[in-house]
PDB file of C-alpha atoms in Angstrom:
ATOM      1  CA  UNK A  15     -16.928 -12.149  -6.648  1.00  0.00           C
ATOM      2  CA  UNK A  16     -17.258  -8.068  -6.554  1.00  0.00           C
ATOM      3  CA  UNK A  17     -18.928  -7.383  -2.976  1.00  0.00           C
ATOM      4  CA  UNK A  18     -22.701  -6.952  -3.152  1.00  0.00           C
ATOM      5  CA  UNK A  19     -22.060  -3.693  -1.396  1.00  0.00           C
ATOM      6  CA  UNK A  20     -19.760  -2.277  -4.277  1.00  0.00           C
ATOM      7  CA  UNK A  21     -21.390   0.238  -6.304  1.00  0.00           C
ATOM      8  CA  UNK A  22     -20.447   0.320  -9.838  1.00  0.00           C
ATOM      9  CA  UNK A  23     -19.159  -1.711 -12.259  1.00  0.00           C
ATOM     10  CA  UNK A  24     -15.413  -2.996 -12.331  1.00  0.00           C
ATOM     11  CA  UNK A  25     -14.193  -3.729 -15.681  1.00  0.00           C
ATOM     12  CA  UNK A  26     -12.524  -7.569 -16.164  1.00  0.00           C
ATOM     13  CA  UNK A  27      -8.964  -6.249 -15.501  1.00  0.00           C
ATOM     14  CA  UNK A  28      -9.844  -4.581 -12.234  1.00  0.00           C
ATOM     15  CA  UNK A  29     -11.924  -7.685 -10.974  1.00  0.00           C
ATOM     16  CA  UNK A  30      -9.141  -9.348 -11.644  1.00  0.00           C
ATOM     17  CA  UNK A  31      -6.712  -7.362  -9.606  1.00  0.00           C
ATOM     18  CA  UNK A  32      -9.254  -7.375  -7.060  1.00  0.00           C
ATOM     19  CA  UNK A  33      -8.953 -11.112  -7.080  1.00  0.00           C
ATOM     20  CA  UNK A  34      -5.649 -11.074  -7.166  1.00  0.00           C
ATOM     21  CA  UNK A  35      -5.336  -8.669  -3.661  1.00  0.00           C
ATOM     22  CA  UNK A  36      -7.685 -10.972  -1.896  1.00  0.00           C
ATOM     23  CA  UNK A  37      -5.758 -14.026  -2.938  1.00  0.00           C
ATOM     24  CA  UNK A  38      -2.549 -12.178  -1.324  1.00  0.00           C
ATOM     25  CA  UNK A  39      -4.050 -11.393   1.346  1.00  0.00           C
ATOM     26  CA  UNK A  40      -5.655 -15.047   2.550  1.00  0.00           C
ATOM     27  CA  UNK A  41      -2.491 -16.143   2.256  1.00  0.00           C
ATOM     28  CA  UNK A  42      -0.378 -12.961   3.981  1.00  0.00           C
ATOM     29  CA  UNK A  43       1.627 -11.711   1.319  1.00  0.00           C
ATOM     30  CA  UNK A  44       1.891  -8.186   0.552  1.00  0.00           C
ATOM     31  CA  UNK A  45       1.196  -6.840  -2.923  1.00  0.00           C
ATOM     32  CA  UNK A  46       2.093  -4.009  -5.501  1.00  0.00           C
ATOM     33  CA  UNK A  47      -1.147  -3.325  -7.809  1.00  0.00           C
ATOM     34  CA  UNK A  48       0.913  -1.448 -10.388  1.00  0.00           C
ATOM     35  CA  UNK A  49      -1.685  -0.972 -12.933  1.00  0.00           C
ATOM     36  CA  UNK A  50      -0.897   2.448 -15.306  1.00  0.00           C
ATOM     37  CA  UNK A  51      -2.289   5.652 -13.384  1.00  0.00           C
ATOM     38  CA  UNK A  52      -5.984   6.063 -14.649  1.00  0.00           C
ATOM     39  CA  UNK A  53      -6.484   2.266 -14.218  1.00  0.00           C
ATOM     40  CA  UNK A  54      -8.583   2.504 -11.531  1.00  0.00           C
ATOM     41  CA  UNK A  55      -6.465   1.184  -8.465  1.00  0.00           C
ATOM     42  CA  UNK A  56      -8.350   2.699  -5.760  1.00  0.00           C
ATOM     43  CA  UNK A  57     -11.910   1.030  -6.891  1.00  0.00           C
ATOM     44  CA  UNK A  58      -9.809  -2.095  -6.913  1.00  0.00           C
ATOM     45  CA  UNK A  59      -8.839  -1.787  -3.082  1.00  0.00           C
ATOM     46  CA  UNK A  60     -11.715  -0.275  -2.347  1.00  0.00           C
ATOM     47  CA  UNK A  61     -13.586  -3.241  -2.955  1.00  0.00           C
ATOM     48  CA  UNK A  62     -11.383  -5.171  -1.605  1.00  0.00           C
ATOM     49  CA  UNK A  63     -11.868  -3.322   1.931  1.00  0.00           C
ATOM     50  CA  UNK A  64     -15.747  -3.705   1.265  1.00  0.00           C
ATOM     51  CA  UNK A  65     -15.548  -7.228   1.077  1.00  0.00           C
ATOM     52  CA  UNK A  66     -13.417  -7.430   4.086  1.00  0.00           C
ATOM     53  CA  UNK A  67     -16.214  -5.667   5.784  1.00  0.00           C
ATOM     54  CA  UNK A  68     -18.965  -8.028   4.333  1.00  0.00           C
ATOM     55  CA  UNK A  69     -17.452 -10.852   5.624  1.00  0.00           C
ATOM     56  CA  UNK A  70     -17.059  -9.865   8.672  1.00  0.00           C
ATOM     57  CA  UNK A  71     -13.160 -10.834   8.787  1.00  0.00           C
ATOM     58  CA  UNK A  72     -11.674  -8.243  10.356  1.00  0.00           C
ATOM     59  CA  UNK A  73     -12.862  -5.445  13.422  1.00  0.00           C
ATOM     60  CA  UNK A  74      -9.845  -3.182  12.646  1.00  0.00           C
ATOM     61  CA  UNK A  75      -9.272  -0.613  11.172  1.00  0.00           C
ATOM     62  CA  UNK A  76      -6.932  -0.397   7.777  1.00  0.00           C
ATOM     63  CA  UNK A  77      -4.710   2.975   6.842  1.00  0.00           C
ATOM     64  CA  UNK A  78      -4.392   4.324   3.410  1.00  0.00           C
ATOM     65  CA  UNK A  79      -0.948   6.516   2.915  1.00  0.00           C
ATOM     66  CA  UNK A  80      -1.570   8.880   0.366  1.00  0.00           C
ATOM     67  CA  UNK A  81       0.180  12.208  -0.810  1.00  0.00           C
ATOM     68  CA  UNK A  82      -1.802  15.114   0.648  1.00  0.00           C
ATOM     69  CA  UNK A  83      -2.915  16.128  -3.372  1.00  0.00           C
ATOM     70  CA  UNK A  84      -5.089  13.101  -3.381  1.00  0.00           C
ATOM     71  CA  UNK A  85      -6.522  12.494   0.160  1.00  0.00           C
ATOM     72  CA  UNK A  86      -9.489  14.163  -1.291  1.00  0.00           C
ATOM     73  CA  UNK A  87      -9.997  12.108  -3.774  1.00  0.00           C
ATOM     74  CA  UNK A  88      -9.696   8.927  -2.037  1.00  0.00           C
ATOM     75  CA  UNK A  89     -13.056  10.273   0.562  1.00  0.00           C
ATOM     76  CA  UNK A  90     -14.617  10.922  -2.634  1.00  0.00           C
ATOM     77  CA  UNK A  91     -14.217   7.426  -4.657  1.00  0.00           C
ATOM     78  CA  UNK A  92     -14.908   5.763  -1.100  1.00  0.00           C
ATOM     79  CA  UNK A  93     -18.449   7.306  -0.957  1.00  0.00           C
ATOM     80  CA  UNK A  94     -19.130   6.965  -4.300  1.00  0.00           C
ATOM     81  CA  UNK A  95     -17.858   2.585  -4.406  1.00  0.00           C
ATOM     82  CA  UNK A  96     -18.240   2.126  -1.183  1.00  0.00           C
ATOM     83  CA  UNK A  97     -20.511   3.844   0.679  1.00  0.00           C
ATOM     84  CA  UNK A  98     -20.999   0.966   3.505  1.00  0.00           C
ATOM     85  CA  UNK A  99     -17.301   1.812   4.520  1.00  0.00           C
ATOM     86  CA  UNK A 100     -16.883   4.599   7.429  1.00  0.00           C
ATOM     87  CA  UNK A 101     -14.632   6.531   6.535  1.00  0.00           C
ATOM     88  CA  UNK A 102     -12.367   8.754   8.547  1.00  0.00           C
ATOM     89  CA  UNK A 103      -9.420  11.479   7.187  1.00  0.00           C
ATOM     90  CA  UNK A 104      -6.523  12.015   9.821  1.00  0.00           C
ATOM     91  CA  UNK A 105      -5.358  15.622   8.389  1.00  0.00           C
ATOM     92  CA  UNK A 106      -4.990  19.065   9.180  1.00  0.00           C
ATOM     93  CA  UNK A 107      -4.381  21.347  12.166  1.00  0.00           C
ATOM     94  CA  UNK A 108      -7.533  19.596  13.985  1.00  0.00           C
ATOM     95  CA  UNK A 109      -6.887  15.939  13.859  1.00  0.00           C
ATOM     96  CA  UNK A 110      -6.949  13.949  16.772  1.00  0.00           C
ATOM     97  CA  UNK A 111      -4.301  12.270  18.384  1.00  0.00           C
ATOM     98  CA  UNK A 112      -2.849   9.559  21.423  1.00  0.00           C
ATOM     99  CA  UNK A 113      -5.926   7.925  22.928  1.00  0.00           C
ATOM    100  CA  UNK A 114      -8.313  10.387  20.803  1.00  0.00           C
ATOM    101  CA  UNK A 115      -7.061   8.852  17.960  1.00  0.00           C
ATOM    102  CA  UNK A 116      -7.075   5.652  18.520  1.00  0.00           C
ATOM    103  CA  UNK A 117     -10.735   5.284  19.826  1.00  0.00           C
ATOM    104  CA  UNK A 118     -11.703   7.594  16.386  1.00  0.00           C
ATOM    105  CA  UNK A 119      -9.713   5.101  14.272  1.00  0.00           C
ATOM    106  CA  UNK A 120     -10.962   2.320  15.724  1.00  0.00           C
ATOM    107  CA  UNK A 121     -14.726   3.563  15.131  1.00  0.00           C
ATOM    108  CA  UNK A 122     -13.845   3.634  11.422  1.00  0.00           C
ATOM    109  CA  UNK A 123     -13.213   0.754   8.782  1.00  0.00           C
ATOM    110  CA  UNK A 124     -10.736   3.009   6.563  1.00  0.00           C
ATOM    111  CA  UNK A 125      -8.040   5.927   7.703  1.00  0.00           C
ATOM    112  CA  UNK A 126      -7.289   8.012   5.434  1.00  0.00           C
ATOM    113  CA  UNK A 127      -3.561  10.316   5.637  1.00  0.00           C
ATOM    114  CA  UNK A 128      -1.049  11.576   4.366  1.00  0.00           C
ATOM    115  CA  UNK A 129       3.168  10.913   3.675  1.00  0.00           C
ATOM    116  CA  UNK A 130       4.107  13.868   5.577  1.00  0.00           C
ATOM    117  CA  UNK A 131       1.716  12.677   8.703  1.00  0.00           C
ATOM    118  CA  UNK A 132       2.797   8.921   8.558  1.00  0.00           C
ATOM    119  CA  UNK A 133       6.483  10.491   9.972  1.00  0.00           C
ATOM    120  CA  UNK A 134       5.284  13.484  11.492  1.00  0.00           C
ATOM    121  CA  UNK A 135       2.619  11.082  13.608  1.00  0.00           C
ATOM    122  CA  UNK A 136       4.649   8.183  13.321  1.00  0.00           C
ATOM    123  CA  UNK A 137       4.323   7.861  17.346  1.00  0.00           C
ATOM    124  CA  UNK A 138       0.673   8.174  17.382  1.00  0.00           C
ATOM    125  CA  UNK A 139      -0.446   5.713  14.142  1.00  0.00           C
ATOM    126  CA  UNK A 140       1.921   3.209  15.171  1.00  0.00           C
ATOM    127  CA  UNK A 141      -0.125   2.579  18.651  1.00  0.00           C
ATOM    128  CA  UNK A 142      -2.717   1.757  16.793  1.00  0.00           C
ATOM    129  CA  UNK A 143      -3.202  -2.290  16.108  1.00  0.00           C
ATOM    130  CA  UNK A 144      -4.324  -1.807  12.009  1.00  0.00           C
ATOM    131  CA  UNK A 145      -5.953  -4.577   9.781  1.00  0.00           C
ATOM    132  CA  UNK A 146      -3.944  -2.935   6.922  1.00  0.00           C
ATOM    133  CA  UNK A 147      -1.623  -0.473   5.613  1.00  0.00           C
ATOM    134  CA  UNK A 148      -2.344   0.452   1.757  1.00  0.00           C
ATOM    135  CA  UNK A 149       0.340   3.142   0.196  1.00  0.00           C
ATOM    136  CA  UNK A 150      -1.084   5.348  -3.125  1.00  0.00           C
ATOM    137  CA  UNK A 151       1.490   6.152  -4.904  1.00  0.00           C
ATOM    138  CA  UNK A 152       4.351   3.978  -3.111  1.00  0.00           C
ATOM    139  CA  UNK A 153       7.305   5.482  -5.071  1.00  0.00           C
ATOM    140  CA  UNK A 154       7.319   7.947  -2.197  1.00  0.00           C
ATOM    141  CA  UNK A 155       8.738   5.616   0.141  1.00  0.00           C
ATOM    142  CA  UNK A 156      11.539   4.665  -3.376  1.00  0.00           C
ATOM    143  CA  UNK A 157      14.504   5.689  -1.084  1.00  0.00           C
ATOM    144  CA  UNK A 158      14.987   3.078   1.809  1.00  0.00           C
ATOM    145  CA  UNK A 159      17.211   5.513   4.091  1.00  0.00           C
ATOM    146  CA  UNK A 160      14.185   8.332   4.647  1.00  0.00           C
ATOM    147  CA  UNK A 161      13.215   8.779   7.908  1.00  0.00           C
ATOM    148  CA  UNK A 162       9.153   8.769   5.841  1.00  0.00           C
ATOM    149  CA  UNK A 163      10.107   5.287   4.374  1.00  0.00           C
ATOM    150  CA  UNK A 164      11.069   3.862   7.910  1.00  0.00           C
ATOM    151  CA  UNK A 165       8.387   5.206  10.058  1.00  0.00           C
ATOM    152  CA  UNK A 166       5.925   3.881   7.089  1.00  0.00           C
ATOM    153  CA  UNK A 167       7.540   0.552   8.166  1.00  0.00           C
ATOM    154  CA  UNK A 168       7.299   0.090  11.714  1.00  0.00           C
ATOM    155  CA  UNK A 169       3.338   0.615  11.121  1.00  0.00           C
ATOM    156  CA  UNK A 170       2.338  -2.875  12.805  1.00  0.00           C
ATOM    157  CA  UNK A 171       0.010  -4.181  10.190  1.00  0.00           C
ATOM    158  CA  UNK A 172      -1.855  -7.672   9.099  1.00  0.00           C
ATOM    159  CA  UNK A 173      -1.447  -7.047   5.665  1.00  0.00           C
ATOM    160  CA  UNK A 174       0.071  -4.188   3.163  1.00  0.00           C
ATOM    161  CA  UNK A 175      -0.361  -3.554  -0.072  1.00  0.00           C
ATOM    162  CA  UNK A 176       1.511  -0.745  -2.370  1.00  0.00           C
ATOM    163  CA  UNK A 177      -0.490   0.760  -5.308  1.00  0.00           C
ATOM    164  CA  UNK A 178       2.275   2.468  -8.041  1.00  0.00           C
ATOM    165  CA  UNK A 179       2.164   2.971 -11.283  1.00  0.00           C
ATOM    166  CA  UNK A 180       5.975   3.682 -11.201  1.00  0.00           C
ATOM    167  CA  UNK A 181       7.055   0.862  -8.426  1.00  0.00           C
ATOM    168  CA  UNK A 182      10.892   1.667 -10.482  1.00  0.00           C
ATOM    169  CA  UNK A 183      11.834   5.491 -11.724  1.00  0.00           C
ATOM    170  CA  UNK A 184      15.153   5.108 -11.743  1.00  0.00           C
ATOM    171  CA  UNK A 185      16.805   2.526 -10.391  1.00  0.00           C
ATOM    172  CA  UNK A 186      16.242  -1.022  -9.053  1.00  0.00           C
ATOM    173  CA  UNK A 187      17.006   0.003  -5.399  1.00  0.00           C
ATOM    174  CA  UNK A 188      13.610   1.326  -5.379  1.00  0.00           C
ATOM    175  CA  UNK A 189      11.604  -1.556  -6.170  1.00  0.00           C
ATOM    176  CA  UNK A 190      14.060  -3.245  -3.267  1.00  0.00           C
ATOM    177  CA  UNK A 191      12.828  -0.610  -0.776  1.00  0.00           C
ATOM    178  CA  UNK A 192       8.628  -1.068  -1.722  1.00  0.00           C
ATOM    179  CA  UNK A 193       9.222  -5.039  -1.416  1.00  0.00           C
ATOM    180  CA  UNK A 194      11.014  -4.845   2.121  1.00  0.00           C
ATOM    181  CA  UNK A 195       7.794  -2.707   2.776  1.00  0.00           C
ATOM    182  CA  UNK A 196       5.705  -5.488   1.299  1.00  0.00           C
ATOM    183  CA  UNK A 197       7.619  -9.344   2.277  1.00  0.00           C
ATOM    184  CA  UNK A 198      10.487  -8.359   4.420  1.00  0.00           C
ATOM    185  CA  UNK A 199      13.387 -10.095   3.480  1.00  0.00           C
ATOM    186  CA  UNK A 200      11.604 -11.768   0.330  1.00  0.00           C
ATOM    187  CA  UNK A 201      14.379  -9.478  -1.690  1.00  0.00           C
ATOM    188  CA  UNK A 202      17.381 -10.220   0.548  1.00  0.00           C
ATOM    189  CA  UNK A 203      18.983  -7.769   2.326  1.00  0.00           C
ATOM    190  CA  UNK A 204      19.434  -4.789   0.853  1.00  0.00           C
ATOM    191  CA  UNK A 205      23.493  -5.170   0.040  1.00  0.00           C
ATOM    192  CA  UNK A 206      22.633  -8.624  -1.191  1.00  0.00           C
ATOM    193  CA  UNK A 207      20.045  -7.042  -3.535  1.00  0.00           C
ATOM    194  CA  UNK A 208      22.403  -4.507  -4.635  1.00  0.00           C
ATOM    195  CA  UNK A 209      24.971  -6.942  -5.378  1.00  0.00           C
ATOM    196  CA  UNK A 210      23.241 -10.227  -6.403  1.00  0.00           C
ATOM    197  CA  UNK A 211      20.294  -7.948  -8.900  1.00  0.00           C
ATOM    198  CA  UNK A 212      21.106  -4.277  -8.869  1.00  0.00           C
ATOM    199  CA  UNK A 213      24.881  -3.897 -10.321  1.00  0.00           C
ATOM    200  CA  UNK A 214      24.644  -6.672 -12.791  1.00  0.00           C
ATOM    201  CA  UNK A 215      21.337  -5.571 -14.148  1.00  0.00           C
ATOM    202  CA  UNK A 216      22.014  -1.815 -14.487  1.00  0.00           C
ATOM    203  CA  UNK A 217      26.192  -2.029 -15.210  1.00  0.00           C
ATOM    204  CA  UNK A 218      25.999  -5.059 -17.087  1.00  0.00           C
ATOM    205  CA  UNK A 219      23.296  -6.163 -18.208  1.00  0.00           C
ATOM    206  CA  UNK A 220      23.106  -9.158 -17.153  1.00  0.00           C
ATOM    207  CA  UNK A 221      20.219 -11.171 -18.497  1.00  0.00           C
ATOM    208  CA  UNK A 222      20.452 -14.189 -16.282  1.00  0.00           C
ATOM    209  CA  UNK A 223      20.200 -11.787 -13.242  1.00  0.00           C
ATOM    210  CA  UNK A 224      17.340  -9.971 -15.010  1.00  0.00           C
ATOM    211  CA  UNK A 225      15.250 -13.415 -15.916  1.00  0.00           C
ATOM    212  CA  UNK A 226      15.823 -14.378 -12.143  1.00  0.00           C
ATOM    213  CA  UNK A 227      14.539 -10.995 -10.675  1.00  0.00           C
ATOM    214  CA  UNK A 228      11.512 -11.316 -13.269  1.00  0.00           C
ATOM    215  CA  UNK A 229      10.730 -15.084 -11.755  1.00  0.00           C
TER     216      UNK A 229
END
């Protein structure tokens, strides 16, 4: 059920997805909402986090990556769903850092920052022990090689989730690079992706490679 703490009204698709991120995350899997942009992903997690916070099942903190356009916006939705959270926005010439940080972002239930801080920071966040990392807009971390992408994954985390309406733009690599984010390894490696999914899907399109990616 929708936390008594939630305010608003999800619609059935988003209680659903809401259902289906708190079913993930009992059982430790990572998952990619990728409901079309305008769907209403952040509500979704949002109440998610609320309900964490309701039932009392995690002390720590969780860290929402975000391009800098819409950190904004993700203060704003907070207070309006969930006002119970405490919120706190790592950003701008003023934000904290080392053992100032940490203290802050333990006082908080929800982080809030942004791609270019995740590397930039990388030492900093990465002390910090988080209940979750959440990623808005996850086709920024499509290419596997960027420094961004790799400091986004040593972020020691209980959970992760990726929210994309795009999790592929243009090739299947980058769906390989937002799962090793996700389930390490649950893709293969990445050569073994390339070669048992990638090349026969895009060169040759090869339908029993497709069917098995799909399953």
């Amino acid at each position: 059920p929708v936390p008594q703490g939630f305010h608003g009204q999800l619609r059935p698709y988003q209680v659903r997805g809401f259902s289906w991120l708190a079913f993930l995350r009992r059982w430790g899997m990572g998952a990619c909402l990728a409901d079309d942009m305008g769907l209403g992903k952040t509500p979704e997690t949002l109440a998610l986090l609320l309900r964490e916070k309701e039932q009392g099942a995690n002390n720590k903190p969780t860290l929402v990556i975000c391009p800098t356009s819409v950190v904004g916006n993700w203060q704003r939705e907070a207070a309006r769903f969930a006002p119970a959270l405490r919120v706190m926005v790592h950003h701008g010439a003023e934000r904290a850092s080392g053992e100032d940080l940490v203290a802050q972002a333990q006082a908080h239930d929800l982080v809030i920052s942004s791609y270019g801080l995740a590397r930039r920071d990388e030492k900093h966040l990465s002390g910090i022990p988080w209940a979750g990392v959440i990623l808005d807009e996850a086709q920024n971390i499509k290419n596997p090689q960027a420094k961004q992408t790799q400091a986004i994954r040593k972020l020691p985390a209980e959970y992760r989730f990726c929210l994309t309406g795009t999790p592929v733009e243009n090739r299947l690599s980058e769906l390989w690079s937002i799962m090793q984010f996700l389930n390490p390894g649950y893709l293969c490696s990445q050569k073994g992706f390339r070669e048992q999914f990638a090349l026969p899907i895009e060169r040759y399109q090869d339908k029993e490679a497709t069917e098995q990616l799909k399953g």
